[in-house]
Short mmCIF file of C-alpha atoms in Angstrom, two decimals:
data_model
loop_
_atom_site.label_atom_id
_atom_site.label_comp_id
_atom_site.label_asym_id
_atom_site.label_seq_id
_atom_site.Cartn_x
_atom_site.Cartn_y
_atom_site.Cartn_z
CA MET A 1 -14.52 11.37 1.32
CA LYS A 2 -15.10 11.39 5.50
CA SER A 3 -15.81 7.54 4.86
CA SER A 4 -12.00 6.82 3.40
CA LEU A 5 -10.72 8.63 6.46
CA ARG A 6 -12.97 6.32 8.50
CA ARG A 7 -11.78 3.36 6.88
CA LEU A 8 -7.88 4.25 7.09
CA VAL A 9 -7.72 5.33 10.68
CA ALA A 10 -9.75 1.91 11.66
CA GLY A 11 -6.47 0.14 10.95
CA LEU A 12 -3.97 1.94 11.92
CA PRO A 13 -1.20 -0.69 11.54
CA LEU A 14 0.27 -1.15 15.03
CA ALA A 15 1.39 -4.30 13.55
CA LEU A 16 4.33 -1.83 11.89
CA LEU A 17 5.26 -1.15 15.53
CA CYS A 18 6.42 -4.67 16.35
CA ALA A 19 9.45 -7.57 15.49
CA GLY A 20 9.56 -10.46 13.94
CA ALA A 21 6.52 -11.82 11.75
CA ILE A 22 2.91 -9.89 11.68
CA VAL A 23 0.46 -11.83 11.52
CA ALA A 24 -3.48 -11.19 10.23
CA GLN A 25 -6.07 -10.94 12.52
CA THR A 26 -9.22 -9.77 11.70
CA SER A 27 -12.80 -9.71 12.60
CA THR A 28 -15.93 -8.09 10.84
CA GLY A 29 -17.22 -4.90 11.66
CA THR A 30 -16.03 -1.28 11.00
CA ALA A 31 -16.71 0.78 14.16
CA ALA A 32 -13.92 1.00 16.49
CA PRO A 33 -9.80 0.92 15.22
CA ALA A 34 -8.33 -1.31 16.35
CA PRO A 35 -4.54 -1.95 15.47
CA THR A 36 -2.46 -5.20 15.35
CA THR A 37 -0.13 -6.02 17.65
CA GLN A 38 3.84 -6.10 16.37
CA ALA A 39 3.63 -10.47 16.49
CA GLN A 40 1.35 -9.85 13.78
CA SER A 41 1.38 -10.15 10.00
CA THR A 42 3.68 -9.03 7.48
CA ALA A 43 1.85 -8.46 3.79
CA PRO A 44 0.22 -4.88 3.64
CA THR A 45 -2.80 -3.57 4.87
CA GLN A 46 -5.42 -4.08 2.34
CA PRO A 47 -7.72 -0.58 1.52
CA GLU A 48 -11.70 -2.11 1.91
CA ALA A 49 -11.22 -4.83 4.98
CA THR A 50 -14.58 -4.11 6.97
CA ALA A 51 -12.53 -5.26 10.17
CA PRO A 52 -11.40 -2.38 12.86
CA THR A 53 -8.15 -3.89 12.09
CA GLN A 54 -8.34 -2.90 8.61
CA PRO A 55 -6.57 0.47 7.13
CA GLY A 56 -9.73 1.88 4.34
CA ALA A 57 -8.59 4.60 2.77
CA ALA A 58 -7.28 8.04 3.16
CA ALA A 59 -6.65 10.80 3.94
CA PRO A 60 -9.15 13.40 1.88
CA ALA A 61 -7.72 15.92 -0.93
CA GLN A 62 -7.01 19.84 0.10
CA SER A 63 -10.28 20.80 -1.95
CA GLU A 64 -12.62 18.93 1.15
CA ALA A 65 -10.72 19.87 4.32
CA ALA A 66 -13.66 20.78 6.23
CA PRO A 67 -12.90 20.94 9.82
CA SER A 68 -9.14 20.65 10.57
CA ALA A 69 -7.73 17.54 11.58
CA GLN A 70 -7.47 19.01 15.30
CA SER A 71 -10.78 20.09 15.34
CA GLU A 72 -12.98 16.99 15.47
CA ALA A 73 -12.87 14.33 18.27
CA ALA A 74 -13.49 11.01 17.71
CA PRO A 75 -15.74 9.29 19.80
CA VAL A 76 -14.34 7.21 22.59
CA ALA A 77 -15.18 4.28 25.76
CA PRO A 78 -14.55 5.89 28.54
CA ALA A 79 -12.09 5.65 30.49
CA SER A 80 -12.24 3.27 33.32
CA LEU A 81 -8.77 1.73 34.37
CA VAL A 82 -6.15 2.11 37.04
CA VAL A 83 -2.61 2.40 37.00
CA PRO A 84 -2.13 2.12 40.83
CA PRO A 85 2.27 2.89 42.55
CA ARG A 86 4.38 0.65 41.11
CA VAL A 87 6.02 -1.93 43.85
CA ASP A 88 8.72 -4.35 44.41
CA PRO A 89 7.31 -6.95 43.12
CA TRP A 90 9.15 -9.57 45.09
CA ALA A 91 8.64 -7.66 48.40
CA GLY A 92 5.34 -9.67 49.34
CA ALA A 93 7.60 -12.97 49.06
CA PRO A 94 8.56 -15.01 52.31
CA ALA A 95 11.66 -14.92 54.26
CA GLY A 96 12.36 -18.51 53.08
CA GLU A 97 11.63 -17.36 49.28
CA LYS A 98 13.93 -14.56 49.82
CA LYS A 99 16.61 -16.14 51.50
CA VAL A 100 15.90 -18.35 48.22
CA PHE A 101 16.09 -15.77 45.43
CA ALA A 102 19.36 -13.92 47.28
CA GLU A 103 21.15 -16.97 46.32
CA VAL A 104 19.61 -17.20 42.82
CA ASP A 105 20.77 -13.83 42.53
CA ASP A 106 24.27 -14.46 43.72
CA LEU A 107 24.43 -17.25 41.24
CA VAL A 108 22.95 -15.43 38.21
CA ALA A 109 25.85 -12.62 38.46
CA GLN A 110 28.55 -14.73 38.61
CA GLY A 111 27.14 -16.53 35.41
CA LYS A 112 25.73 -19.69 36.78
CA TRP A 113 22.23 -20.07 35.19
CA LYS A 114 22.61 -23.95 35.63
CA SER A 115 23.30 -23.81 39.35
CA ALA A 116 20.68 -21.09 40.29
CA TRP A 117 18.23 -23.49 38.14
CA ALA A 118 19.14 -26.36 40.36
CA VAL A 119 18.67 -23.85 43.57
CA LEU A 120 14.97 -23.06 42.13
CA ALA A 121 14.11 -26.50 41.41
CA ALA A 122 15.50 -27.48 45.18
CA ALA A 123 13.25 -24.96 46.49
CA ASP A 124 9.66 -25.98 45.34
CA THR A 125 9.76 -29.80 44.52
CA VAL A 126 5.94 -30.10 44.65
CA ASN A 127 4.73 -26.76 42.62
CA GLY A 128 3.13 -25.73 45.58
CA ASP A 129 4.97 -21.82 46.24
CA PRO A 130 3.74 -19.31 43.43
CA TRP A 131 6.62 -17.46 44.54
CA ILE A 132 8.92 -20.17 43.33
CA LEU A 133 7.36 -20.09 40.17
CA ALA A 134 7.25 -16.81 39.39
CA ARG A 135 11.34 -16.83 39.87
CA SER A 136 11.21 -19.34 37.69
CA ILE A 137 9.99 -18.19 34.96
CA ALA A 138 11.93 -15.08 35.27
CA LEU A 139 15.11 -16.97 35.30
CA ALA A 140 13.53 -19.29 32.21
CA LEU A 141 13.10 -16.40 30.13
CA ASP A 142 16.34 -14.56 31.31
CA GLY A 143 19.09 -17.53 31.26
CA HIS A 144 17.77 -19.71 29.07
CA VAL A 145 20.83 -20.37 25.99
CA ASP A 146 17.79 -23.14 23.98
CA THR A 147 14.81 -23.59 23.90
CA LYS A 148 11.76 -25.46 22.45
CA GLU A 149 8.80 -24.26 22.03
CA HIS A 150 9.34 -22.33 25.46
CA LEU A 151 8.19 -25.47 26.80
CA ALA A 152 11.81 -27.02 27.54
CA PHE A 153 15.02 -24.79 28.33
CA THR A 154 18.43 -25.54 28.33
CA PHE A 155 20.77 -23.25 31.22
CA VAL A 156 24.85 -24.07 31.61
CA ASP A 157 26.97 -22.06 34.11
CA LEU A 158 29.34 -19.95 31.80
CA ALA A 159 33.43 -20.04 31.97
CA ALA A 160 35.05 -16.87 32.77
CA GLY A 161 34.77 -14.39 29.95
CA THR A 162 31.87 -16.28 28.35
CA THR A 163 28.62 -14.27 28.05
CA LEU A 164 24.99 -15.63 27.64
CA GLU A 165 24.55 -14.23 24.10
CA ALA A 166 27.26 -15.89 22.88
CA ALA A 167 26.64 -18.96 24.29
CA ARG A 168 23.22 -18.98 22.95
CA LYS A 169 24.90 -18.44 19.53
CA ALA A 170 27.06 -21.58 19.85
CA ALA A 171 24.17 -23.67 21.33
CA VAL A 172 26.23 -25.32 23.96
CA GLY A 173 25.15 -26.92 26.66
CA ALA A 174 23.10 -29.91 27.94
CA GLY A 175 20.50 -30.87 30.49
CA GLU A 176 17.47 -29.40 28.81
CA VAL A 177 15.03 -29.13 31.29
CA ALA A 178 11.21 -29.79 30.48
CA PHE A 179 9.29 -26.30 31.87
CA ASP A 180 5.73 -25.79 31.04
CA PRO A 181 4.93 -22.59 32.56
CA LEU A 182 1.10 -22.22 31.88
CA ALA A 183 0.17 -25.83 33.23
CA LEU A 184 2.04 -25.32 35.95
CA ALA A 185 0.39 -22.18 37.20
CA ASP A 186 -2.64 -23.74 35.97
CA ALA A 187 -1.94 -26.87 38.32
CA GLN A 188 -1.97 -23.76 41.29
CA ALA A 189 -4.97 -22.99 40.27
CA THR A 190 -6.49 -26.30 40.46
CA ALA A 191 -4.99 -26.81 43.97
CA LYS A 192 -6.37 -23.59 45.02
CA ILE A 193 -2.96 -22.19 45.69
CA ALA A 194 -3.19 -17.81 44.89
CA PRO A 195 -1.01 -16.44 42.67
CA VAL A 196 0.64 -13.65 43.02
CA PRO A 197 1.43 -10.60 41.39
CA ALA A 198 5.18 -11.32 39.81
CA LEU A 199 3.65 -14.75 39.34
CA ASP A 200 0.81 -13.10 36.43
CA PHE A 201 3.99 -10.43 35.86
CA GLU A 202 6.14 -12.85 34.00
CA LEU A 203 3.22 -15.44 32.95
CA GLY A 204 2.47 -11.90 31.03
CA ARG A 205 5.89 -11.72 30.10
CA TYR A 206 6.67 -15.15 28.95
CA LEU A 207 2.98 -15.58 26.78
CA GLY A 208 4.26 -12.37 25.28
CA GLU A 209 6.97 -14.01 24.30
CA VAL A 210 4.93 -17.25 23.29
CA ALA A 211 2.77 -14.66 20.99
CA MET A 212 5.58 -13.36 19.49
CA LEU A 213 7.70 -16.51 18.10
CA TYR A 214 5.50 -19.57 17.88
CA GLN A 215 2.15 -17.86 16.82
CA GLY A 216 0.31 -20.49 14.97
CA SER A 217 2.06 -23.19 16.12
CA TRP A 218 2.35 -23.54 19.39
CA ARG A 219 -0.34 -26.09 21.78
CA LEU A 220 -2.66 -23.39 22.10
CA PRO A 221 -4.74 -21.04 19.45
CA SER A 222 -3.13 -17.85 19.14
CA GLN A 223 -6.53 -16.06 20.20
CA GLN A 224 -6.37 -18.09 23.28
CA ILE A 225 -2.62 -17.40 24.28
CA ALA A 226 -3.48 -13.67 23.58
CA ALA A 227 -6.93 -14.01 26.40
CA ARG A 228 -4.57 -15.12 28.74
CA GLU A 229 -1.76 -13.03 28.13
CA SER A 230 -4.65 -9.91 28.52
CA GLU A 231 -5.96 -11.27 31.89
CA VAL A 232 -2.36 -11.81 33.62
CA ARG A 233 -0.73 -8.57 32.47
CA ALA A 234 -4.13 -6.26 34.23
CA SER A 235 -4.38 -8.57 37.13
CA ALA A 236 -0.41 -7.94 37.57
CA ARG A 237 -0.71 -4.12 37.19
CA ALA A 238 -4.07 -4.08 39.98
CA GLY A 239 -1.12 -5.46 42.07
CA GLY A 240 1.19 -2.64 41.06
CA VAL A 241 3.63 -4.83 39.33
CA TYR A 242 4.26 -4.17 35.90
CA ASP A 243 7.08 -2.01 33.57
CA ALA A 244 6.71 -0.29 30.73
CA GLU A 245 6.95 -3.60 28.29
CA SER A 246 3.88 -4.75 30.27
CA LEU A 247 2.01 -1.10 29.61
CA ARG A 248 2.41 -0.97 26.42
CA ALA A 249 1.66 -4.88 25.79
CA GLU A 250 -1.62 -4.19 27.84
CA ALA A 251 -2.32 -1.20 25.73
CA GLU A 252 -2.19 -2.86 22.67
CA THR A 253 -4.49 -5.15 23.66
CA TYR A 254 -6.74 -2.26 24.12
CA LEU A 255 -6.35 -0.18 21.10
CA ASP A 256 -7.08 -4.15 19.59
CA ARG A 257 -10.64 -2.98 20.26
CA GLY A 258 -10.69 0.21 19.13
CA ASP A 259 -10.34 1.77 22.80
CA ALA A 260 -7.90 5.07 22.76
CA ALA A 261 -8.73 6.42 26.27
CA ASN A 262 -8.20 3.42 28.45
CA ALA A 263 -4.46 2.15 25.70
CA GLU A 264 -3.92 5.94 26.37
CA ILE A 265 -3.57 5.97 30.27
CA LEU A 266 -1.46 2.52 29.64
CA VAL A 267 0.74 4.28 27.43
CA VAL A 268 1.32 7.34 29.14
CA ALA A 269 2.01 5.48 32.27
CA GLY A 270 4.66 3.43 30.33
CA GLU A 271 6.00 6.41 29.30
CA SER A 272 6.30 8.38 33.10
CA LEU A 273 8.49 5.53 34.22
CA GLY A 274 11.38 6.88 31.94
CA ASP A 275 13.53 6.74 28.79
CA PRO A 276 9.72 4.94 26.58
CA SER A 277 10.88 3.05 23.70
CA PRO A 278 9.96 3.72 20.52
CA ARG A 279 7.51 1.04 20.63
CA LEU A 280 5.95 2.69 22.98
CA ARG A 281 5.85 5.90 21.57
CA TYR A 282 4.42 4.75 18.34
CA ASP A 283 1.30 3.80 20.08
CA HIS A 284 0.70 6.65 21.60
CA ALA A 285 0.69 8.40 17.53
CA ILE A 286 -1.85 5.69 17.29
CA VAL A 287 -3.73 6.67 19.88
CA PHE A 288 -4.00 10.08 18.75
CA LEU A 289 -4.79 8.89 15.36
CA MET A 290 -7.50 7.12 16.43
CA GLN A 291 -8.67 10.32 18.23
CA LYS A 292 -8.38 12.22 15.60
CA LYS A 293 -5.99 14.39 16.59
CA TYR A 294 -4.29 13.48 13.37
CA ASP A 295 -1.22 16.82 13.75
CA ASP A 296 -0.27 15.06 17.20
CA GLY A 297 0.44 11.93 16.13
CA LEU A 298 2.49 12.87 13.14
CA ALA A 299 4.63 15.14 15.58
CA MET A 300 4.85 12.29 17.80
CA ILE A 301 6.11 9.90 14.92
CA ASP A 302 8.47 12.20 13.80
CA ALA A 303 10.00 13.20 17.48
CA THR A 304 10.49 9.17 17.56
CA LEU A 305 11.77 8.54 14.00
CA ALA A 306 14.61 11.56 15.66
CA VAL A 307 15.63 9.47 17.76
CA ASP A 308 15.49 5.91 16.80
CA LYS A 309 17.91 3.73 15.62
CA ASP A 310 16.73 0.21 15.17
CA PRO A 311 16.51 -0.27 11.14
CA ALA A 312 12.93 -2.49 11.98
CA SER A 313 11.05 -0.68 14.21
CA ARG A 314 12.36 3.03 12.04
CA SER A 315 10.32 0.58 8.76
CA ASN A 316 7.49 0.43 11.02
CA GLY A 317 7.89 3.69 11.70
CA LEU A 318 7.37 5.59 8.54
CA SER A 319 5.12 3.70 7.39
CA LEU A 320 3.01 4.44 10.03
CA ALA A 321 4.49 8.38 9.61
CA ALA A 322 3.33 7.63 5.54
CA GLN A 323 -0.76 6.72 7.08
CA ALA A 324 -0.55 9.18 9.46
CA ALA A 325 -0.23 12.25 6.56
CA ALA A 326 -2.16 11.10 4.82
CA LEU A 327 -4.87 11.64 7.14
CA ALA A 328 -3.56 14.59 8.27
CA GLY A 329 -4.00 15.61 4.71
CA LYS A 330 -0.39 16.25 4.48
CA ASP A 331 -0.19 14.50 0.42
CA ASP A 332 3.95 15.94 0.16
CA LYS A 333 4.91 14.20 3.44
CA VAL A 334 3.42 10.94 2.22
CA GLN A 335 5.66 10.44 -0.42
CA ALA A 336 8.26 11.87 1.51
CA TYR A 337 8.22 9.57 4.06
CA ILE A 338 8.05 6.26 1.73
CA ASP A 339 10.95 8.08 -0.19
CA GLN A 340 12.77 7.74 2.99
CA ALA A 341 11.88 3.98 3.52
CA GLU A 342 12.98 2.94 0.16
CA ILE A 343 16.25 5.24 1.12
CA GLU A 344 16.55 2.98 4.07
CA GLN A 345 15.61 -0.38 2.65
CA ALA A 346 16.74 -0.69 -0.67
CA ASP A 347 17.26 -4.22 -0.55
CA SER A 348 13.85 -4.86 0.17
CA PRO A 349 10.55 -4.02 -2.08
CA ARG A 350 8.48 -3.72 1.54
CA PRO A 351 8.07 0.48 1.12
CA LEU A 352 6.54 0.00 -2.60
CA LEU A 353 4.56 -2.51 -1.60
CA PHE A 354 2.67 -0.22 1.11
CA GLY A 355 2.99 2.84 -0.60
CA HIS A 356 0.78 1.22 -3.58
CA TYR A 357 -1.36 -0.05 -0.75
CA LEU A 358 -1.60 3.51 0.31
CA TYR A 359 -1.70 5.71 -2.80
CA VAL A 360 -5.33 2.50 -3.69
CA ALA A 361 -6.76 3.35 -0.65
CA LYS A 362 -6.16 7.36 -1.13
CA GLY A 363 -7.70 6.43 -4.79
CA GLU A 364 -4.97 7.72 -6.60
CA GLU A 365 -4.35 5.11 -10.09
CA ASP A 366 -1.92 7.25 -11.11
CA LYS A 367 0.58 7.15 -8.17
CA ALA A 368 0.08 3.09 -6.84
CA ASN A 369 -0.10 1.92 -10.44
CA ALA A 370 3.76 3.98 -10.40
CA MET A 371 4.61 1.96 -6.87
CA ALA A 372 3.23 -1.40 -9.13
CA ASP A 373 5.66 -0.95 -11.91
CA LYS A 374 8.61 0.20 -9.80
CA ALA A 375 8.01 -2.79 -7.05
CA ILE A 376 8.59 -5.73 -10.19
CA GLU A 377 11.27 -3.46 -11.84
CA ARG A 378 13.64 -3.42 -8.86
CA PHE A 379 12.92 -7.11 -7.29
CA GLY A 380 11.99 -8.64 -10.41
CA ALA A 381 8.40 -10.39 -11.30
CA ASN A 382 8.22 -11.93 -8.07
CA PRO A 383 5.17 -13.86 -8.23
CA GLN A 384 5.17 -13.06 -4.23
CA ILE A 385 5.07 -9.43 -5.11
CA ILE A 386 2.76 -9.88 -7.63
CA SER A 387 -0.22 -11.69 -5.35
CA THR A 388 0.46 -8.48 -3.20
CA LEU A 389 -0.19 -5.81 -5.65
CA VAL A 390 -3.18 -7.53 -7.02
CA LYS A 391 -4.30 -8.71 -3.53
CA THR A 392 -4.76 -4.81 -2.77
CA TRP A 393 -6.33 -4.02 -5.39
CA PHE A 394 -8.96 -6.98 -5.04
CA ASP A 395 -9.37 -5.80 -1.07
CA ALA A 396 -9.91 -2.93 -2.49
CA GLY A 397 -12.80 -3.60 -3.79
CA ASP A 398 -11.58 -2.80 -7.65
CA PRO A 399 -9.58 -6.16 -9.41
CA ALA A 400 -10.14 -4.39 -12.70
CA ALA A 401 -8.06 -2.26 -12.04
CA SER A 402 -5.17 -4.73 -11.51
CA LEU A 403 -5.47 -5.64 -15.09
CA PRO A 404 -3.95 -2.82 -16.55
CA PHE A 405 -0.27 -3.12 -14.32
CA LEU A 406 -0.84 -7.10 -14.78
CA THR A 407 -0.93 -6.27 -19.28
CA ARG A 408 1.96 -4.18 -18.60
CA GLY A 409 3.61 -6.61 -17.03
CA LEU A 410 3.14 -9.93 -19.52
CA ALA A 411 3.89 -7.83 -22.48
CA ALA A 412 7.43 -6.67 -20.67
CA HIS A 413 8.38 -10.65 -20.24
CA GLU A 414 7.66 -12.22 -23.17
CA THR A 415 10.56 -12.94 -23.22
CA ASP A 416 10.62 -14.88 -19.28
CA ASP A 417 8.53 -17.52 -18.96
CA ALA A 418 8.99 -18.01 -15.36
CA ALA A 419 7.86 -14.04 -15.35
CA ALA A 420 5.35 -14.87 -18.66
CA THR A 421 3.52 -18.06 -16.43
CA VAL A 422 3.25 -15.92 -13.24
CA PHE A 423 1.15 -12.66 -15.26
CA GLY A 424 -0.38 -14.75 -17.32
CA ILE A 425 -2.50 -17.14 -14.63
CA TYR A 426 -2.77 -13.67 -12.62
CA LYS A 427 -3.99 -11.71 -15.18
CA ALA A 428 -6.63 -14.71 -16.50
CA MET A 429 -7.52 -14.80 -12.63
CA VAL A 430 -8.83 -11.18 -13.01
CA ILE A 431 -10.36 -11.68 -15.86
CA LEU A 432 -12.39 -14.44 -14.94
CA ARG A 433 -13.05 -12.57 -11.89
CA THR A 434 -14.76 -9.36 -13.30
CA ALA A 435 -15.82 -10.85 -16.23
CA ALA A 436 -19.59 -9.60 -16.50
CA SER A 437 -20.60 -11.73 -20.03
CA PRO A 438 -18.90 -14.53 -22.23
CA ASP A 439 -17.75 -11.41 -24.34
CA ASP A 440 -15.35 -10.31 -22.05
CA VAL A 441 -13.63 -13.37 -21.64
CA LYS A 442 -13.02 -14.15 -25.05
CA ASP A 443 -9.15 -13.39 -25.56
CA VAL A 444 -8.80 -15.66 -22.28
CA GLY A 445 -8.71 -19.14 -23.54
CA ALA A 446 -5.57 -17.91 -25.97
CA LEU A 447 -4.41 -16.35 -23.06
CA LEU A 448 -3.69 -19.46 -21.13
CA ASP A 449 -3.08 -21.44 -24.14
CA ALA A 450 0.08 -19.32 -24.08
CA THR A 451 0.49 -19.21 -20.73
CA SER A 452 0.77 -23.18 -20.65
CA ALA A 453 3.23 -22.55 -23.31
CA HIS A 454 5.25 -20.43 -20.67
CA ALA A 455 4.69 -22.69 -18.10
CA GLU A 456 6.35 -26.35 -19.73
CA LYS A 457 9.38 -24.32 -20.86
CA ALA A 458 9.80 -22.45 -17.18
CA PHE A 459 8.52 -25.39 -14.67
CA PRO A 460 8.45 -28.93 -16.83
CA GLY A 461 6.50 -31.00 -15.12
CA ARG A 462 5.37 -29.22 -12.30
CA LYS A 463 1.73 -29.92 -11.74
CA GLU A 464 0.86 -27.00 -9.26
CA ILE A 465 1.62 -25.26 -12.39
CA SER A 466 -0.48 -26.78 -15.00
CA ASN A 467 -3.33 -28.05 -12.36
CA ALA A 468 -3.58 -23.49 -11.93
CA ILE A 469 -4.19 -23.38 -15.45
CA ASP A 470 -6.39 -26.28 -15.92
CA GLN A 471 -8.88 -24.65 -13.47
CA LEU A 472 -8.46 -21.61 -14.81
CA ARG A 473 -9.94 -23.22 -18.38
CA LEU A 474 -13.35 -25.10 -16.20
CA GLY A 475 -13.93 -21.72 -14.53
CA LEU A 476 -13.61 -20.07 -18.86
CA ALA A 477 -15.22 -23.68 -20.01
CA GLN A 478 -18.44 -23.11 -17.05
CA MET A 479 -18.61 -19.37 -18.25
CA THR A 480 -18.38 -19.38 -22.45
CA GLY A 481 -21.01 -22.82 -22.32
CA ALA A 482 -17.71 -24.60 -24.27
CA PRO A 483 -16.79 -28.06 -23.49
CA ALA A 484 -14.77 -28.42 -20.13
CA PRO A 485 -11.20 -29.93 -20.94
CA MET A 486 -9.89 -33.12 -19.19
CA PRO A 487 -9.64 -31.94 -14.92
CA PRO A 488 -6.46 -32.29 -13.68
CA PRO A 489 -4.62 -35.82 -13.10
CA THR A 490 -4.09 -34.51 -9.26
CA ALA A 491 -5.26 -31.76 -6.55
CA PRO A 492 -2.75 -28.84 -6.24
CA ASN A 493 -0.68 -28.53 -3.07
CA PRO A 494 -1.41 -25.91 -1.12
CA ASP A 495 1.58 -25.94 0.86
CA THR A 496 4.11 -25.27 -1.93
CA VAL A 497 5.65 -22.04 -1.94
CA ALA A 498 4.66 -20.12 -5.15
CA PRO A 499 7.60 -19.74 -8.13
CA THR A 500 10.03 -16.91 -7.57
CA ALA A 501 11.03 -15.72 -10.99
CA PRO A 502 15.37 -16.11 -11.15
CA GLU A 503 15.99 -12.69 -10.57
CA ALA A 504 13.20 -11.91 -7.53
CA THR A 505 14.43 -11.31 -3.83
CA ALA A 506 11.94 -10.57 -2.08
CA PRO A 507 11.30 -11.66 1.30
CA ALA A 508 8.65 -13.86 2.19
CA ALA A 509 6.16 -13.59 4.87
CA THR A 510 2.59 -14.69 5.67
CA ALA A 511 0.28 -16.17 2.12
CA PRO A 512 -1.98 -13.58 1.63
CA ALA A 513 -5.49 -15.11 1.01
CA PRO A 514 -6.48 -14.86 -2.22
CA ALA A 515 -10.21 -15.46 -3.42
CA THR A 516 -12.53 -17.22 -5.72
CA VAL A 517 -12.58 -17.59 -9.19
CA PRO A 518 -15.85 -19.24 -10.79
CA GLU A 519 -14.88 -22.67 -10.58
CA ALA A 520 -11.22 -21.41 -10.84
CA THR A 521 -8.05 -20.49 -8.88
CA ALA A 522 -4.91 -19.63 -9.71
CA PRO A 523 -1.91 -20.06 -8.02
CA ALA A 524 -1.30 -18.20 -4.65
CA ALA A 525 2.10 -16.67 -3.06
CA THR A 526 3.90 -15.69 0.13
CA ALA A 527 3.46 -12.21 0.49
CA PRO A 528 6.80 -10.37 1.17
CA ALA A 529 7.55 -8.76 4.19
CA ALA A 530 4.99 -4.90 4.15
CA THR A 531 3.98 -3.29 7.28
CA ALA A 532 0.21 -3.39 7.94
CA PRO A 533 -1.64 -6.47 8.55
CA VAL A 534 -3.05 -8.59 6.20
CA PRO A 535 -7.04 -8.75 5.75
CA ALA A 536 -9.85 -11.15 5.81
CA ALA A 537 -9.73 -12.89 2.20
CA THR A 538 -11.00 -11.05 -0.38
CA ALA A 539 -9.07 -11.50 -3.19
CA PRO A 540 -8.46 -14.39 -5.42
CA THR A 541 -7.88 -18.42 -3.85
CA ALA A 542 -5.22 -20.51 -5.44
CA PRO A 543 -3.40 -23.43 -4.79
CA ALA A 544 0.11 -22.48 -4.34
CA ALA A 545 2.67 -23.05 -7.36
CA PRO A 546 6.58 -24.13 -6.88
CA THR A 547 9.54 -22.91 -6.28
CA SER A 548 11.27 -22.09 -9.47
CA PRO A 549 13.80 -24.63 -10.02
#
């Protein structure tokens, strides 16, 4: 059971704490706990993942309690970071630049963002001044009304009584300006122009926004963006230029590495600046949990939830609280947090999916099945939901545990052709994936025949579905030695989204990575939003199926 504790704390979902999509970041190894950052994944973390970013199983049963949750200190790397006294980022600018900044500040105060940009552009036409570049980045981040991938920005001079927020919603303005801060900073570095802490600080802000808004689709790979952001934030901090947000962002990079000691230095420094954000406080709670100070971590989460009014942030906090309660051995509180999340997110399957994950991780199959059944009952036989539930069992190392759920679902939806198609494909896939002998698959042929009949009614002419069923037939033929059916006429389209049952309403997010079925695949589905990072692929790989007509 102690190994289960280690696996759960190894993946504390810092992704829960972030706004926007929460994308999967995984690597191999089981050593140190490392939550993922909030611009990361939206699908539930899977229990048996071995990467430092993944949670595994949950708290021991009360009967197994040996040392108290507070009595055992986790080994941590020695703390080495220094947070120097904070300085005014612009205090060291030359007199000429300060004069420009004063003019810019006056224009910004009047809402004349376009005019302020023109002043900065005229102050350095050759990209030779790190101070002007730093202030230009700040203005672009704070004052644009439109942007194209943060490589071009549109500014306007606001009319009297108009706010920047209103201008952004109306998408007003013209005169887009090409502006690539990272390329300009690199050009200055090539020209041996020394950066200033203010430039590193603004580059950190810029890269943080890029990572959050464009992850996986920007001009640089996500890992390269993260590495550069970490580098410039550390450099700015060393120069005394930081705020609570920059310290939080830097702390999360240390949490990702499993370095709770240095992360703690940064979150404490951020809190000392006053009025810490809920996200920063949740980060501090994660530090406690990584140090096995479970009661302290849970107390901080509870105190933060008491003042956290943002629905998305509270959703993340409640999911983190459920994991913390599991680690602390407070099983009654685990369900209480899930129930509260369900109340607050009545239109989302997210709490039920996370509760299912957590109970699978804890080995409480009855509760896990209850969560799975409730998710289908409330949100329909949405393949996004079914995919996530099946993947949780796969990644827990027990794919066969999903068969009772799939069997119940298939029986309950026999008259719903779309739902029966989805349940039938996943059930056949799981049987093939877990079969030990040809005798174990004796009923799969009939199952695929029935599933094909449902698919023809629900998805007539949809090759993605028929191809997936044909591929499962190929796998069945290999296992039984029977003649293989004719191959599918066209390759499945992996970019097509999964079929949605008519009553399904779950929000889509990052597609779960399914695992290979022997010579056969079943349709993958986009995972609904949840609360922890998606682990490395260990569940069935499959061509995606089409959206319901």
